[in-house]
């Protein structure tokens, strides 16, 4: 029996090897080359982000970000979240258009905003302004759950598809006006808003747990905006600090 089984097993291995090498010959080198090229560019982007953090340390109050945030920046394939024709620019440290007059944010800003959320382990977070889904993916790298809301339906749908393809099954995307938040899953450890509002939406502040933080760009459509961190103390009182000036697309409402 053993004598029979062995050759069969070997034959099976050989078939698997042949199939494997055929598969490699057809799709392997190209895909592998592309991935290597993107991961090299991504490593360089992470180094650029570290430099930007150093330069911004007087605003941030630190010269290094949370290692979990840096690891997430090193892991998330940003090229999957930008339009195909812009993939070669995906690892430059700048925002890029994603259609519908919206943008994927600058990577160093994504990293700094994520760090400013000061997230606990097993974090449970809300994002308003899914856009490409990139910021949600960065959060999903180390959070237990990410709920994200996008007002432009085709953007939200596309983001949900990309996130699912990449296996981020801890992210839920909802299409709609994020002003009211997502009360069913509240309270959140942190809320991040990635579009500029004039004031922090009251429902989002309510959905923050005591000790939680909101990171939000505040300022008018055409005026200077400031990135603001709002902290909710254990007694529910709010305090805010401005971090640095930013420029975001406007927070819109359904009636806009
Ligand atoms: N976080 C995104 C950046 C997206 S730009 C990324 O990583 O790619 C901001 C997004 O906020 C836009 O897609 C815009 O459509 C969305 N937005 C603006 N107002 C909104 C609102 N009231 N509710 C939900 N999304 C909103």
Short mmCIF file of C-alpha atoms and ligand atoms in Angstrom, two decimals:
data_model
loop_
_atom_site.label_atom_id
_atom_site.label_comp_id
_atom_site.label_asym_id
_atom_site.label_seq_id
_atom_site.Cartn_x
_atom_site.Cartn_y
_atom_site.Cartn_z
CA UNK A 1 0.00 0.00 0.00
CA UNK A 2 2.79 2.34 0.95
CA UNK A 3 4.52 1.61 -2.35
CA UNK A 4 1.41 2.53 -4.23
CA UNK A 5 0.66 5.61 -2.27
CA UNK A 6 4.08 7.19 -2.58
CA UNK A 7 4.30 7.42 -6.34
CA UNK A 8 0.77 8.73 -6.40
CA UNK A 9 1.63 11.39 -3.88
CA UNK A 10 4.75 12.26 -5.84
CA UNK A 11 2.75 12.43 -9.02
CA UNK A 12 0.33 14.74 -7.26
CA UNK A 13 3.21 16.95 -6.17
CA UNK A 14 4.62 17.05 -9.65
CA UNK A 15 1.27 18.02 -11.13
CA UNK A 16 0.95 20.73 -8.51
CA UNK A 17 4.46 21.98 -9.33
CA UNK A 18 3.75 22.06 -13.05
CA UNK A 19 0.46 23.86 -12.52
CA UNK A 20 2.19 26.20 -10.09
CA UNK A 21 4.97 27.08 -12.52
CA UNK A 22 2.55 27.50 -15.40
CA UNK A 23 0.50 29.88 -13.26
CA UNK A 24 3.66 31.73 -12.28
CA UNK A 25 4.72 31.97 -15.93
CA UNK A 26 1.41 33.51 -16.91
CA UNK A 27 0.64 35.88 -14.06
CA UNK A 28 3.47 35.65 -11.52
CA UNK A 29 6.38 37.83 -12.59
CA UNK A 30 4.23 40.74 -13.72
CA UNK A 31 2.11 40.84 -10.57
CA UNK A 32 5.14 40.24 -8.34
CA UNK A 33 7.11 43.02 -10.07
CA UNK A 34 4.25 45.46 -9.70
CA UNK A 35 3.81 44.64 -6.02
CA UNK A 36 7.54 44.99 -5.35
CA UNK A 37 7.54 48.37 -7.07
CA UNK A 38 4.59 49.59 -4.98
CA UNK A 39 5.95 48.25 -1.70
CA UNK A 40 9.28 49.99 -2.33
CA UNK A 41 7.43 53.27 -3.03
CA UNK A 42 5.30 52.73 0.09
CA UNK A 43 8.39 52.25 2.27
CA UNK A 44 9.76 55.54 0.92
CA UNK A 45 6.44 57.24 1.67
CA UNK A 46 6.59 56.01 5.27
CA UNK A 47 10.07 57.58 5.59
CA UNK A 48 8.70 60.85 4.15
CA UNK A 49 5.86 60.78 6.68
CA UNK A 50 8.38 60.31 9.52
CA UNK A 51 10.25 63.40 8.20
CA UNK A 52 7.04 65.45 8.00
CA UNK A 53 6.19 64.46 11.58
CA UNK A 54 9.64 65.66 12.71
CA UNK A 55 9.07 69.00 10.98
CA UNK A 56 5.59 69.33 12.51
CA UNK A 57 6.63 68.29 16.04
CA UNK A 58 6.02 71.71 17.63
CA UNK A 59 2.35 71.49 16.56
CA UNK A 60 1.95 67.81 17.35
CA UNK A 61 3.78 67.91 20.67
CA UNK A 62 5.74 64.78 19.64
CA UNK A 63 8.32 63.87 17.04
CA UNK A 64 7.18 60.30 16.39
CA UNK A 65 3.73 58.88 15.77
CA UNK A 66 2.19 55.84 17.44
CA UNK A 67 3.99 52.77 15.98
CA UNK A 68 0.59 51.20 15.19
CA UNK A 69 -0.18 54.16 12.93
CA UNK A 70 3.18 53.93 11.14
CA UNK A 71 2.73 50.17 10.70
CA UNK A 72 -0.70 50.80 9.18
CA UNK A 73 0.75 53.39 6.76
CA UNK A 74 3.34 50.79 5.74
CA UNK A 75 0.68 48.14 5.20
CA UNK A 76 -2.26 49.75 3.40
CA UNK A 77 -1.95 49.58 -0.43
CA UNK A 78 -2.89 53.22 -1.22
CA UNK A 79 -2.69 52.50 -4.96
CA UNK A 80 -5.86 50.41 -4.65
CA UNK A 81 -7.79 53.46 -3.39
CA UNK A 82 -6.95 55.86 -6.23
CA UNK A 83 -8.20 55.87 -9.84
CA UNK A 84 -6.20 53.50 -12.10
CA UNK A 85 -4.61 56.33 -14.11
CA UNK A 86 -3.19 57.86 -10.89
CA UNK A 87 -1.79 54.66 -9.40
CA UNK A 88 1.79 55.62 -10.24
CA UNK A 89 1.36 58.74 -8.05
CA UNK A 90 -0.27 56.86 -5.17
CA UNK A 91 2.85 56.91 -2.98
CA UNK A 92 3.63 60.58 -3.40
CA UNK A 93 2.82 62.51 -0.25
CA UNK A 94 -0.07 64.49 -1.69
CA UNK A 95 -3.83 64.41 -2.03
CA UNK A 96 -5.21 63.06 -5.31
CA UNK A 97 -8.57 63.49 -7.04
CA UNK A 98 -10.95 60.54 -6.69
CA UNK A 99 -13.83 61.92 -8.77
CA UNK A 100 -17.03 63.73 -7.76
CA UNK A 101 -14.86 66.75 -6.82
CA UNK A 102 -13.47 64.86 -3.84
CA UNK A 103 -9.94 63.87 -2.89
CA UNK A 104 -8.04 61.17 -1.06
CA UNK A 105 -6.17 63.05 1.68
CA UNK A 106 -2.42 63.56 1.86
CA UNK A 107 -0.86 60.46 3.50
CA UNK A 108 1.12 62.41 6.14
CA UNK A 109 -2.11 64.13 7.18
CA UNK A 110 -3.96 60.79 7.35
CA UNK A 111 -1.19 59.49 9.62
CA UNK A 112 -1.21 62.58 11.88
CA UNK A 113 -5.02 62.65 12.17
CA UNK A 114 -5.07 58.94 13.03
CA UNK A 115 -2.42 59.52 15.70
CA UNK A 116 -4.36 62.49 17.14
CA UNK A 117 -7.30 60.15 17.79
CA UNK A 118 -5.10 58.55 20.54
CA UNK A 119 -6.83 55.24 20.08
CA UNK A 120 -7.02 52.52 22.74
CA UNK A 121 -6.44 48.84 21.91
CA UNK A 122 -9.44 47.18 20.21
CA UNK A 123 -10.68 50.60 19.13
CA UNK A 124 -14.17 51.21 17.90
CA UNK A 125 -14.30 54.28 15.68
CA UNK A 126 -16.55 56.35 13.45
CA UNK A 127 -15.40 58.17 10.32
CA UNK A 128 -17.50 60.75 8.48
CA UNK A 129 -16.36 61.17 4.87
CA UNK A 130 -15.33 57.72 3.59
CA UNK A 131 -14.18 59.09 0.21
CA UNK A 132 -11.83 56.48 -1.24
CA UNK A 133 -11.91 54.31 1.90
CA UNK A 134 -8.17 54.78 2.50
CA UNK A 135 -8.45 56.42 5.94
CA UNK A 136 -10.91 53.70 6.97
CA UNK A 137 -8.40 51.02 5.90
CA UNK A 138 -5.63 52.67 7.94
CA UNK A 139 -7.89 52.61 11.01
CA UNK A 140 -9.01 49.04 10.28
CA UNK A 141 -5.38 47.86 10.40
CA UNK A 142 -5.41 48.10 14.20
CA UNK A 143 -8.97 48.87 15.32
CA UNK A 144 -11.60 46.28 16.18
CA UNK A 145 -14.26 48.05 14.16
CA UNK A 146 -14.60 51.02 11.84
CA UNK A 147 -17.94 52.55 10.88
CA UNK A 148 -17.72 55.04 8.05
CA UNK A 149 -20.31 57.22 6.33
CA UNK A 150 -20.14 58.77 2.84
CA UNK A 151 -22.66 61.16 1.35
CA UNK A 152 -21.70 60.61 -2.33
CA UNK A 153 -23.19 57.18 -3.10
CA UNK A 154 -20.84 56.07 -5.94
CA UNK A 155 -17.79 56.91 -3.79
CA UNK A 156 -19.14 55.00 -0.79
CA UNK A 157 -20.04 52.01 -2.94
CA UNK A 158 -16.63 51.91 -4.59
CA UNK A 159 -14.87 52.26 -1.22
CA UNK A 160 -16.92 49.38 0.22
CA UNK A 161 -15.92 47.20 -2.76
CA UNK A 162 -12.20 47.95 -2.45
CA UNK A 163 -12.23 47.43 1.33
CA UNK A 164 -14.00 44.08 0.89
CA UNK A 165 -11.59 42.97 -1.86
CA UNK A 166 -8.67 43.73 0.45
CA UNK A 167 -10.29 41.73 3.26
CA UNK A 168 -11.09 44.60 5.65
CA UNK A 169 -14.11 42.85 7.10
CA UNK A 170 -14.06 45.03 10.23
CA UNK A 171 -15.20 48.10 8.23
CA UNK A 172 -18.84 48.95 7.60
CA UNK A 173 -19.72 51.64 5.07
CA UNK A 174 -23.01 53.50 5.11
CA UNK A 175 -24.22 55.85 2.40
CA UNK A 176 -25.83 59.04 3.69
CA UNK A 177 -25.32 62.34 5.46
CA UNK A 178 -22.90 61.73 8.31
CA UNK A 179 -24.16 64.72 10.30
CA UNK A 180 -26.35 62.43 12.42
CA UNK A 181 -23.55 59.90 12.91
CA UNK A 182 -24.34 56.20 13.35
CA UNK A 183 -26.05 56.04 16.77
CA UNK A 184 -26.73 52.28 16.62
CA UNK A 185 -23.03 51.56 17.20
CA UNK A 186 -22.25 54.43 19.60
CA UNK A 187 -20.42 55.26 21.78
CA UNK A 188 -17.15 55.48 19.86
CA UNK A 189 -13.62 55.78 21.22
CA UNK A 190 -13.03 58.42 18.57
CA UNK A 191 -14.75 60.15 15.68
CA UNK A 192 -12.82 61.44 12.68
CA UNK A 193 -14.37 63.85 10.21
CA UNK A 194 -12.49 64.22 6.92
CA UNK A 195 -14.46 67.15 5.44
CA UNK A 196 -14.38 70.70 6.79
CA UNK A 197 -17.41 71.82 8.83
CA UNK A 198 -18.11 75.22 10.37
CA UNK A 199 -18.99 73.61 13.72
CA UNK A 200 -18.65 70.10 15.10
CA UNK A 201 -21.99 68.30 14.53
CA UNK A 202 -23.72 67.88 17.92
CA UNK A 203 -24.83 64.25 17.28
CA UNK A 204 -21.21 63.25 16.62
CA UNK A 205 -20.12 64.77 19.95
CA UNK A 206 -22.93 62.90 21.69
CA UNK A 207 -21.77 59.59 20.18
CA UNK A 208 -18.29 59.99 21.62
CA UNK A 209 -17.63 58.03 24.82
CA UNK A 210 -16.38 59.94 27.89
CA UNK A 211 -12.60 60.15 27.46
CA UNK A 212 -12.99 59.96 23.68
CA UNK A 213 -11.74 62.35 21.01
CA UNK A 214 -12.99 63.92 17.83
CA UNK A 215 -10.57 65.01 15.12
CA UNK A 216 -12.17 67.44 12.70
CA UNK A 217 -11.15 70.24 10.31
CA UNK A 218 -13.15 73.34 11.23
CA UNK A 219 -13.60 76.45 9.13
CA UNK A 220 -15.75 77.90 6.41
CA UNK A 221 -15.85 76.77 2.83
CA UNK A 222 -13.56 79.54 1.61
CA UNK A 223 -11.85 80.49 4.86
CA UNK A 224 -8.79 79.06 6.57
CA UNK A 225 -9.51 75.81 8.29
CA UNK A 226 -7.87 74.48 11.42
CA UNK A 227 -7.50 70.86 12.36
CA UNK A 228 -9.16 70.63 15.77
CA UNK A 229 -9.09 67.95 18.46
CA UNK A 230 -12.09 67.92 20.78
CA UNK A 231 -11.78 65.88 23.93
CA UNK A 232 -14.74 64.68 25.95
CA UNK A 233 -13.83 64.44 29.64
CA UNK A 234 -15.17 61.76 31.98
CA UNK A 235 -17.85 64.22 33.17
CA UNK A 236 -18.93 64.86 29.57
CA UNK A 237 -17.41 68.36 29.34
CA UNK A 238 -15.65 69.27 26.09
CA UNK A 239 -12.31 70.96 25.52
CA UNK A 240 -10.75 71.75 22.17
CA UNK A 241 -7.37 72.59 20.76
CA UNK A 242 -6.29 73.69 17.33
CA UNK A 243 -3.42 71.70 15.89
CA UNK A 244 -2.46 73.30 12.55
CA UNK A 245 -4.09 74.88 9.49
CA UNK A 246 -5.43 72.47 6.88
CA UNK A 247 -7.41 72.50 3.66
CA UNK A 248 -10.25 69.99 3.23
CA UNK A 249 -13.21 69.62 0.90
CA UNK A 250 -16.37 71.00 2.50
CA UNK A 251 -18.71 69.01 4.73
CA UNK A 252 -21.98 69.00 2.82
CA UNK A 253 -25.52 68.30 3.91
CA UNK A 254 -28.25 66.47 2.02
CA UNK A 255 -29.98 69.78 1.32
CA UNK A 256 -26.81 71.36 -0.23
N1 LIG B 1 -11.26 59.99 4.24
C1 LIG B 1 -11.24 60.12 2.80
C2 LIG B 1 -11.12 61.57 2.36
C3 LIG B 1 -12.33 61.91 1.66
S1 LIG B 1 -12.62 63.59 1.25
C4 LIG B 1 -10.19 59.23 2.18
O1 LIG B 1 -9.42 58.61 2.91
O2 LIG B 1 -10.16 59.11 0.95
C5 LIG B 1 -14.07 63.90 2.22
C6 LIG B 1 -15.28 63.09 1.92
O3 LIG B 1 -16.32 63.55 2.79
C7 LIG B 1 -15.82 63.25 0.49
O4 LIG B 1 -15.89 62.01 -0.13
C8 LIG B 1 -17.22 63.86 0.71
O5 LIG B 1 -18.17 63.41 -0.23
C9 LIG B 1 -17.55 63.40 2.12
N2 LIG B 1 -18.57 64.17 2.83
C10 LIG B 1 -18.77 65.51 2.80
N3 LIG B 1 -19.81 65.83 3.58
C11 LIG B 1 -20.29 64.67 4.12
C12 LIG B 1 -21.38 64.34 4.99
N4 LIG B 1 -22.21 65.27 5.47
N5 LIG B 1 -21.57 63.05 5.32
C13 LIG B 1 -20.74 62.07 4.84
N6 LIG B 1 -19.73 62.32 3.99
C14 LIG B 1 -19.49 63.60 3.63
#
